[in-house]
Amino acid sequence: MNEMIEGLFGDKSLALLGFGREGRSSYTLLRRVFPQKTLAILDENDNIRQDACLQNDYNLVFITGKDCMQAIDNYDVAIKSPGIPSNTLPDKFKRVRLTSQTDIYMQCYGHQSIGVTGTKGKSTTSSIIFHILKNAGRKTLLVGNIGVPPFDCIDEITPETTIVMELSSHQLEYVAHSPHIALLLNIFQEHLDHYHTYGDYQKAKLNISMYQSANDYFIYNHDNEILRNQMEISPHPKSELISFSLDTGPDTLLNLKDAWVELQLKSGKIRLYDTSQGQPLMGHHNLYNIMAAAAACSLAGVSPEHISAGIRSFNGLEHRIEPVGTYEDIMWYNDSIATIPEAAIEAVKTLHCVDTLILGGFDRGIEYAILYPFLFHSGISNLIFLGKAGTRMMNELKVYGESNIKFFTATDYQEVVDIALRVTKKGKICLLSPAAASYDMFSNFEERGNTFKKNVRKLLSSHN
């Protein structure tokens, strides 16, 4: 890796766009390869100059402030962090100058990587794959959007390592290389505040397989309308296509049949679990995650027995339809990961007896039309709204039609829990599944979920 970076950038001027977690990771590796090279860091936040890891480095140029990205064309190569929205870049910058940690990493290790993307489910699916591989005795790493910058793990990679990469649209937007096995779980409206158009977002997701060869595999969800239409209009020209679906059909290699999830690939059918014996993960949506993970692991050479065992022993991730506890005969669930209406709908369907639903947060301008008829027929009694997204949902629901659902507003999660405790029926569920981003009040969905759980657990501790 070090030799490749030296060859790519040794004679070029370099700029880092953004100095968050991944930007810091890129800086660390570049400084290891180029101890004396002048590096530029472009970031709106002028406080990055005080970062501990940059002290005593006299070969740095800082360009900060609102218009800092206008300086991109002053450098031969700009390495973009995923947190920098594409709509903040200059309109006519020279695209050839832009790369990313993800692209550099896949240029070196793409042949031994499984890449996972999708609007929803990518963390769970990546984690299932990693869990199966690890339990099967394979040397494996889990990197990317899951929270571990790829460059942080290069010293652990051997030729036998299978690298599982969770990839966001931001990480895929500026790539020219693809993983050996690429998974695209779904595409829904998301991150519209970061892109000029919804089409730009879709294109970024589809980049995961754009640079594959005939020896590679592209696994996609045939039930997702956008993906199905994309494959019908413009089938992938190079890699082998494998689709999965909950409907049996001649065009899908992976499907749900009777009470079994079956994998129909070169290794034969794999029975993952019997739904009559209980599911390892709750929810219709997790069947898709399981099928995608099983397909990827089978193509990576994992035996049917190890795939089945891995599925059975996987326990799920935090903030994803996560039970928090029961207080006053009310069951409290945290699904803070649900930042789009489709995810909130799936959570309500999965839990069946939701009486109070908590909605809202940062408003990114996504459409909520799919949510309103569902709520009116869901049996939910109470909706608690927060933030500008919550205000918009509430106002649009009032216009949509009359219902018996009671509306409440709150300014923080202590107030949310107080209202929910007062109005939720005994024996029913209070669910946080906001259908909106968290950035108005929190730094991420994890902080939002933890705040909700903290306030609920105050109730639990007072009861004990």
Coordinates of C-alpha atoms in Angstrom, one line a residue:
M1 CA 0.0 0.0 0.0
N2 CA 2.8 2.4 0.9
E3 CA 4.6 1.8 -2.3
M4 CA 1.4 2.3 -4.3
I5 CA 0.7 5.7 -2.6
E6 CA 4.3 6.8 -3.2
G7 CA 3.9 5.9 -6.9
L8 CA 0.5 7.6 -7.2
F9 CA 1.3 10.9 -5.3
G10 CA 5.1 11.1 -4.9
D11 CA 5.5 13.9 -7.5
K12 CA 2.1 15.6 -7.0
S13 CA 0.8 18.4 -4.7
L14 CA -1.8 17.0 -2.3
A15 CA -4.8 18.4 -0.5
L16 CA -7.1 16.8 2.1
L17 CA -10.7 17.9 1.8
G18 CA -12.1 17.7 5.4
F19 CA -10.4 16.7 8.6
G20 CA -12.8 14.5 10.4
R21 CA -12.2 10.9 11.3
E22 CA -11.4 9.8 7.8
G23 CA -9.4 12.9 7.0
R24 CA -7.3 12.4 10.0
S25 CA -6.7 8.8 8.9
S26 CA -5.6 9.9 5.5
Y27 CA -3.3 12.4 7.0
T28 CA -1.6 9.8 9.2
L29 CA -0.9 7.4 6.3
L30 CA 0.3 10.2 4.0
R31 CA 2.6 11.6 6.6
R32 CA 4.0 8.1 7.2
V33 CA 4.8 7.7 3.4
F34 CA 5.8 11.4 2.9
P35 CA 7.4 12.7 6.1
Q36 CA 8.5 16.0 4.6
K37 CA 6.0 16.6 1.8
T38 CA 3.8 19.7 2.1
L39 CA 0.2 18.8 2.6
A40 CA -2.8 21.1 2.4
I41 CA -5.9 20.7 4.6
L42 CA -9.1 22.3 3.4
D43 CA -11.9 22.5 6.0
E44 CA -14.5 25.0 7.0
N45 CA -13.5 24.7 10.7
D46 CA -10.5 26.8 11.5
N47 CA -10.1 25.0 14.8
I48 CA -8.5 22.0 13.1
R49 CA -5.2 24.0 13.3
Q50 CA -5.3 23.1 17.1
D51 CA -5.7 19.3 16.5
A52 CA -3.2 17.4 18.6
C53 CA -1.9 15.2 15.8
L54 CA -1.0 18.3 13.7
Q55 CA 1.1 20.0 16.2
N56 CA 4.8 20.4 15.3
D57 CA 4.1 19.5 11.7
Y58 CA 5.6 22.5 9.8
N59 CA 4.8 21.1 6.3
L60 CA 1.1 21.9 6.4
V61 CA -1.0 24.5 4.6
F62 CA -4.4 25.3 6.1
I63 CA -7.2 26.7 4.0
T64 CA -10.3 27.2 6.2
G65 CA -13.6 29.1 6.1
K66 CA -16.8 28.9 4.1
D67 CA -15.1 29.1 0.7
C68 CA -12.2 26.8 1.4
M69 CA -13.2 24.2 -1.3
Q70 CA -12.7 26.8 -4.0
A71 CA -8.9 26.1 -3.7
I72 CA -9.2 22.5 -5.0
D73 CA -7.8 23.3 -8.5
N74 CA -4.6 24.6 -6.9
Y75 CA -3.5 21.0 -6.2
D76 CA -2.8 18.0 -8.4
V77 CA -4.8 15.6 -6.2
A78 CA -7.5 16.3 -3.7
I79 CA -8.5 13.4 -1.3
K80 CA -12.1 14.0 -0.3
S81 CA -13.5 12.8 3.0
P82 CA -17.1 11.5 2.9
G83 CA -18.4 14.2 5.2
I84 CA -17.8 16.9 2.6
P85 CA -21.1 17.3 0.6
S86 CA -20.6 17.2 -3.1
N87 CA -22.8 20.3 -3.5
T88 CA -20.2 22.4 -1.6
L89 CA -17.5 21.7 -4.2
P90 CA -16.8 24.2 -7.0
D91 CA -19.2 23.9 -9.9
K92 CA -16.4 23.5 -12.5
F93 CA -13.5 21.9 -10.7
K94 CA -11.4 19.4 -12.6
R95 CA -12.9 16.0 -11.7
V96 CA -9.7 14.2 -12.5
R97 CA -8.0 15.8 -9.5
L98 CA -10.5 14.3 -7.0
T99 CA -10.1 10.9 -5.3
S100 CA -10.9 9.4 -1.9
Q101 CA -9.6 7.0 0.7
T102 CA -12.1 4.5 -0.4
D103 CA -11.0 4.6 -4.0
I104 CA -7.3 4.4 -3.1
Y105 CA -8.0 1.5 -0.8
M106 CA -10.0 -0.4 -3.4
Q107 CA -7.3 0.2 -6.1
C108 CA -5.0 -1.8 -3.8
Y109 CA -7.4 -4.3 -2.1
G110 CA -10.6 -4.4 -4.2
H111 CA -9.8 -7.9 -5.4
Q112 CA -10.2 -9.2 -1.9
S113 CA -13.0 -7.0 -0.7
I114 CA -16.8 -7.4 -0.3
G115 CA -18.4 -4.0 -0.6
V116 CA -21.9 -3.3 0.8
T117 CA -24.1 -0.3 0.2
G118 CA -27.8 0.7 0.2
T119 CA -29.9 3.4 1.7
K120 CA -30.8 1.1 4.5
G121 CA -29.4 -2.2 5.9
K122 CA -25.8 -1.8 5.0
S123 CA -24.4 -1.8 8.6
T124 CA -26.4 -4.9 9.5
T125 CA -25.6 -6.7 6.3
S126 CA -21.9 -5.8 6.6
S127 CA -21.8 -7.0 10.2
I128 CA -23.6 -10.3 9.3
I129 CA -21.0 -11.0 6.6
F130 CA -18.1 -10.2 8.9
H131 CA -19.7 -12.4 11.6
I132 CA -20.1 -15.3 9.3
L133 CA -16.6 -15.0 7.9
K134 CA -15.0 -14.7 11.4
N135 CA -17.0 -17.6 12.8
A136 CA -16.0 -19.7 9.8
G137 CA -12.3 -19.2 10.7
R138 CA -11.6 -16.7 8.0
K139 CA -9.2 -13.8 8.5
T140 CA -11.4 -10.8 8.0
L141 CA -11.7 -7.1 8.6
L142 CA -14.7 -4.8 8.8
V143 CA -14.0 -1.2 7.6
G144 CA -15.6 1.8 6.1
N145 CA -18.8 3.6 7.0
I146 CA -19.3 1.3 10.0
G147 CA -16.8 3.6 11.8
V148 CA -13.3 2.3 10.9
P149 CA -11.5 4.3 8.1
P150 CA -9.9 1.7 5.7
F151 CA -6.4 3.2 6.0
D152 CA -6.4 2.5 9.8
C153 CA -6.3 -1.3 9.1
I154 CA -3.7 -1.7 6.3
D155 CA -1.1 -3.2 8.6
E156 CA -3.5 -6.0 9.4
I157 CA -4.1 -7.1 5.8
T158 CA -2.5 -10.2 4.4
P159 CA -3.2 -11.8 1.0
E160 CA -5.6 -14.2 2.8
T161 CA -7.7 -11.4 4.4
T162 CA -11.3 -10.8 3.2
I163 CA -12.1 -7.2 3.7
V164 CA -15.8 -6.3 4.3
M165 CA -16.4 -2.6 3.5
E166 CA -19.6 -0.8 4.4
L167 CA -19.8 2.0 1.8
S168 CA -22.0 5.1 1.9
S169 CA -23.0 7.1 -1.1
H170 CA -20.5 9.7 -0.1
Q171 CA -17.7 7.2 -0.1
L172 CA -18.8 5.8 -3.5
E173 CA -19.4 9.1 -5.3
Y174 CA -15.8 9.7 -6.5
V175 CA -14.4 6.2 -7.2
A176 CA -12.9 4.5 -10.2
H177 CA -12.5 1.0 -8.7
S178 CA -15.0 -1.5 -7.4
P179 CA -14.9 -4.4 -4.9
H180 CA -14.7 -8.0 -6.1
I181 CA -18.1 -8.8 -4.6
A182 CA -20.5 -5.8 -4.6
L183 CA -23.9 -5.7 -2.8
L184 CA -26.5 -3.1 -3.4
L185 CA -29.4 -3.6 -1.0
N186 CA -31.9 -0.8 -1.9
I187 CA -32.2 2.8 -3.0
F188 CA -34.6 5.2 -1.4
Q189 CA -34.7 9.0 -1.0
E190 CA -31.9 10.0 1.4
H191 CA -29.2 12.6 1.9
L192 CA -30.9 15.0 -0.5
D193 CA -29.2 17.8 1.4
H194 CA -25.8 16.6 0.1
Y195 CA -26.6 16.2 -3.6
H196 CA -27.8 18.4 -6.4
T197 CA -30.5 15.9 -7.4
Y198 CA -31.9 12.5 -6.4
G199 CA -30.4 11.1 -9.6
D200 CA -26.9 12.1 -8.4
Y201 CA -27.5 10.1 -5.2
Q202 CA -28.6 7.0 -7.2
K203 CA -25.6 7.3 -9.4
A204 CA -23.3 7.3 -6.4
K205 CA -24.8 4.1 -5.1
L206 CA -24.6 2.4 -8.5
N207 CA -20.9 3.2 -8.6
I208 CA -20.2 0.2 -6.3
S209 CA -20.3 -2.1 -9.3
M210 CA -19.5 0.3 -12.2
Y211 CA -15.8 -0.7 -12.4
Q212 CA -16.1 -4.5 -11.9
S213 CA -14.7 -7.0 -14.4
A214 CA -16.0 -10.3 -15.7
N215 CA -14.5 -12.1 -12.7
D216 CA -16.5 -10.1 -10.2
Y217 CA -20.0 -10.4 -8.8
F218 CA -22.8 -7.8 -8.4
I219 CA -25.6 -8.8 -5.9
Y220 CA -28.7 -6.6 -6.0
N221 CA -32.2 -6.5 -4.6
H222 CA -34.7 -7.4 -7.4
D223 CA -37.6 -6.2 -5.2
N224 CA -36.4 -2.6 -5.0
E225 CA -38.1 -0.8 -7.9
I226 CA -35.2 1.6 -8.7
L227 CA -32.7 -1.2 -8.9
R228 CA -35.0 -3.5 -10.9
N229 CA -35.7 -0.8 -13.4
Q230 CA -32.0 0.1 -13.6
M231 CA -31.1 -3.5 -14.4
E232 CA -33.8 -3.7 -17.0
I233 CA -32.9 -0.5 -18.7
S234 CA -29.1 -0.8 -18.4
P235 CA -27.9 -4.3 -17.3
H236 CA -24.5 -4.4 -15.9
P237 CA -22.0 -5.0 -18.8
K238 CA -19.2 -6.9 -17.1
S239 CA -19.7 -8.6 -13.8
E240 CA -21.9 -11.6 -13.0
L241 CA -25.3 -10.5 -11.8
I242 CA -27.0 -12.1 -8.8
S243 CA -30.4 -10.8 -7.7
F244 CA -32.3 -11.7 -4.6
S245 CA -36.1 -11.3 -3.9
L246 CA -38.8 -12.4 -1.5
D247 CA -40.8 -13.6 -4.5
T248 CA -40.0 -16.8 -6.4
G249 CA -39.3 -16.1 -10.0
P250 CA -37.1 -17.2 -12.9
D251 CA -35.1 -14.0 -12.9
T252 CA -34.0 -14.2 -9.3
L253 CA -31.4 -16.6 -8.0
L254 CA -32.1 -16.0 -4.3
N255 CA -35.6 -16.1 -2.9
L256 CA -37.9 -16.8 0.0
K257 CA -39.8 -20.1 -0.5
D258 CA -42.1 -21.8 1.9
A259 CA -40.7 -21.1 5.4
W260 CA -37.1 -21.2 4.4
V261 CA -34.6 -18.8 3.1
E262 CA -32.8 -20.6 0.3
L263 CA -29.6 -19.7 -1.5
Q264 CA -29.5 -21.0 -5.1
L265 CA -25.9 -20.6 -6.2
K266 CA -23.1 -22.8 -7.5
S267 CA -22.7 -24.4 -4.0
G268 CA -26.4 -25.5 -4.0
K269 CA -29.3 -24.5 -1.8
I270 CA -28.6 -23.2 1.7
R271 CA -31.3 -23.4 4.3
L272 CA -30.5 -20.6 6.6
Y273 CA -33.2 -20.9 9.2
D274 CA -36.8 -22.2 9.8
T275 CA -39.0 -19.2 10.5
S276 CA -41.3 -21.4 12.6
Q277 CA -38.4 -21.7 15.0
G278 CA -37.9 -18.0 15.4
Q279 CA -35.9 -15.5 13.5
P280 CA -32.4 -14.3 14.4
L281 CA -33.3 -10.8 13.4
M282 CA -36.7 -9.2 13.5
G283 CA -38.4 -7.8 10.5
H284 CA -39.3 -8.3 6.9
H285 CA -36.4 -6.0 5.9
N286 CA -33.9 -8.2 7.6
L287 CA -34.7 -11.1 5.3
Y288 CA -33.2 -9.0 2.5
N289 CA -30.1 -8.4 4.6
I290 CA -29.7 -12.1 5.4
M291 CA -30.1 -13.1 1.8
A292 CA -27.6 -10.6 0.6
A293 CA -25.1 -11.6 3.3
A294 CA -25.6 -15.3 2.5
A295 CA -25.0 -14.7 -1.2
A296 CA -21.8 -12.8 -0.6
C297 CA -20.4 -15.3 1.8
S298 CA -21.2 -18.2 -0.5
L299 CA -19.4 -16.5 -3.4
A300 CA -16.5 -15.9 -1.0
G301 CA -16.2 -19.6 -0.5
V302 CA -17.9 -20.1 2.9
S303 CA -19.7 -23.4 3.3
P304 CA -23.5 -23.7 3.7
E305 CA -23.0 -25.0 7.2
H306 CA -21.0 -22.0 8.3
I307 CA -23.4 -19.6 6.7
S308 CA -26.3 -21.1 8.5
A309 CA -24.5 -21.2 11.9
G310 CA -23.4 -17.5 11.4
I311 CA -26.9 -16.4 10.7
R312 CA -28.3 -18.2 13.7
S313 CA -25.7 -16.7 16.1
F314 CA -25.9 -13.0 14.9
N315 CA -27.6 -10.8 17.5
G316 CA -28.2 -7.6 15.6
L317 CA -26.9 -4.0 16.0
E318 CA -27.7 -1.2 18.4
H319 CA -30.3 1.4 17.4
R320 CA -32.1 -1.0 15.1
I321 CA -35.5 -1.9 16.5
E322 CA -33.6 -2.3 19.8
P323 CA -35.6 -3.2 22.9
V324 CA -34.8 -0.7 25.7
G325 CA -37.0 -2.1 28.5
T326 CA -40.5 -2.3 29.9
Y327 CA -41.8 0.3 32.3
E328 CA -45.5 0.7 33.5
D329 CA -46.3 -2.2 31.1
I330 CA -45.1 -0.1 28.2
M331 CA -42.5 -1.7 25.9
W332 CA -39.9 0.9 24.8
Y333 CA -38.0 0.4 21.5
N334 CA -35.1 2.4 19.9
D335 CA -34.9 2.5 16.1
S336 CA -33.0 5.7 15.8
I337 CA -31.3 4.4 12.6
A338 CA -34.7 5.0 10.8
T339 CA -33.9 8.2 8.9
I340 CA -36.4 7.7 6.0
P341 CA -40.1 6.9 6.0
E342 CA -39.7 3.4 4.6
A343 CA -37.6 2.4 7.6
A344 CA -40.1 3.7 10.1
I345 CA -42.9 1.8 8.3
E346 CA -40.9 -1.4 8.4
A347 CA -40.2 -1.0 12.2
V348 CA -43.9 -0.5 12.9
K349 CA -44.9 -3.5 10.8
T350 CA -42.2 -5.6 12.6
L351 CA -43.4 -4.8 16.1
H352 CA -47.2 -5.0 15.3
C353 CA -48.5 -3.3 18.5
V354 CA -47.0 0.2 18.4
D355 CA -49.3 2.7 20.2
T356 CA -46.9 5.7 20.3
L357 CA -44.5 6.6 17.5
I358 CA -41.8 9.3 17.8
L359 CA -41.2 11.1 14.5
G360 CA -39.1 14.0 13.3
G361 CA -35.7 15.7 13.4
F362 CA -33.6 17.4 10.8
D363 CA -35.6 18.2 7.6
R364 CA -33.7 17.3 4.4
G365 CA -36.6 17.8 2.1
I366 CA -37.4 14.1 1.4
E367 CA -41.0 13.1 0.5
Y368 CA -43.2 11.7 3.3
A369 CA -46.3 10.9 1.2
I370 CA -45.7 7.1 1.6
L371 CA -45.9 7.5 5.4
Y372 CA -49.2 9.2 5.8
P373 CA -51.7 6.6 4.5
F374 CA -49.7 3.9 6.4
L375 CA -50.0 5.8 9.7
F376 CA -53.8 6.3 9.2
H377 CA -54.3 2.5 8.9
S378 CA -51.6 1.4 11.4
G379 CA -53.6 1.4 14.6
I380 CA -51.2 3.9 16.2
S381 CA -52.9 6.1 18.7
N382 CA -50.2 8.8 19.3
L383 CA -47.6 10.6 17.3
I384 CA -45.0 12.7 19.0
F385 CA -43.2 15.2 16.7
L386 CA -39.8 16.9 17.0
G387 CA -37.8 19.3 14.9
K388 CA -38.5 20.9 11.6
A389 CA -39.1 17.5 9.9
G390 CA -41.6 16.7 12.6
T391 CA -43.4 20.0 12.2
R392 CA -43.7 19.4 8.4
M393 CA -45.0 15.8 8.9
M394 CA -47.6 17.0 11.4
N395 CA -48.8 19.8 9.2
E396 CA -49.0 17.6 6.1
L397 CA -50.8 14.9 8.1
K398 CA -53.4 17.4 9.2
V399 CA -54.0 18.3 5.5
Y400 CA -54.0 14.7 4.4
G401 CA -57.2 13.8 6.3
E402 CA -59.0 13.3 9.5
S403 CA -58.0 10.5 11.9
N404 CA -58.3 9.5 15.5
I405 CA -54.5 9.7 16.0
K406 CA -53.5 12.3 18.7
F407 CA -50.7 14.6 17.8
F408 CA -48.1 15.9 20.3
T409 CA -45.0 18.1 20.0
A410 CA -41.8 18.0 22.1
T411 CA -38.6 20.0 22.2
D412 CA -36.3 17.4 23.7
Y413 CA -36.3 13.7 24.5
Q414 CA -37.0 14.1 28.2
E415 CA -40.3 15.7 27.2
V416 CA -40.8 12.9 24.6
V417 CA -40.5 10.2 27.2
D418 CA -42.8 12.1 29.6
I419 CA -45.5 12.4 27.0
A420 CA -45.2 8.8 25.9
L421 CA -45.4 7.5 29.5
R422 CA -48.6 9.5 29.9
V423 CA -50.4 8.5 26.7
T424 CA -49.2 5.0 25.7
K425 CA -51.6 2.2 26.4
K426 CA -50.5 -0.6 28.8
G427 CA -49.2 -3.6 27.1
K428 CA -48.3 -1.6 24.0
I429 CA -45.1 -0.2 22.5
C430 CA -43.6 3.3 22.4
L431 CA -41.2 3.3 19.4
L432 CA -38.6 5.8 18.4
S433 CA -38.4 5.5 14.6
P434 CA -38.1 9.1 13.5
A435 CA -38.0 8.9 9.6
A436 CA -35.7 11.9 9.7
A437 CA -32.0 12.7 10.3
S438 CA -30.7 13.7 13.7
Y439 CA -28.5 16.6 12.8
D440 CA -30.7 19.3 14.2
M441 CA -30.2 18.2 17.8
F442 CA -27.5 15.5 17.7
S443 CA -24.2 14.7 15.9
N444 CA -25.6 11.4 14.6
F445 CA -28.4 8.8 15.0
E446 CA -26.4 7.0 17.7
E447 CA -26.3 10.0 19.9
R448 CA -30.1 10.4 19.4
G449 CA -30.8 6.8 20.2
N450 CA -28.5 6.9 23.3
T451 CA -30.3 10.0 24.5
F452 CA -33.7 8.3 24.1
K453 CA -32.5 5.2 25.9
K454 CA -30.9 7.3 28.7
N455 CA -34.3 9.0 29.4
V456 CA -36.2 5.7 29.3
R457 CA -33.7 4.0 31.6
K458 CA -34.2 6.8 34.2
L459 CA -37.7 5.4 34.4
L460 CA -36.5 1.9 34.7
S461 CA -34.0 2.7 37.4
S462 CA -36.6 4.6 39.4
H463 CA -38.9 1.6 39.2
N464 CA -36.1 -0.6 40.6

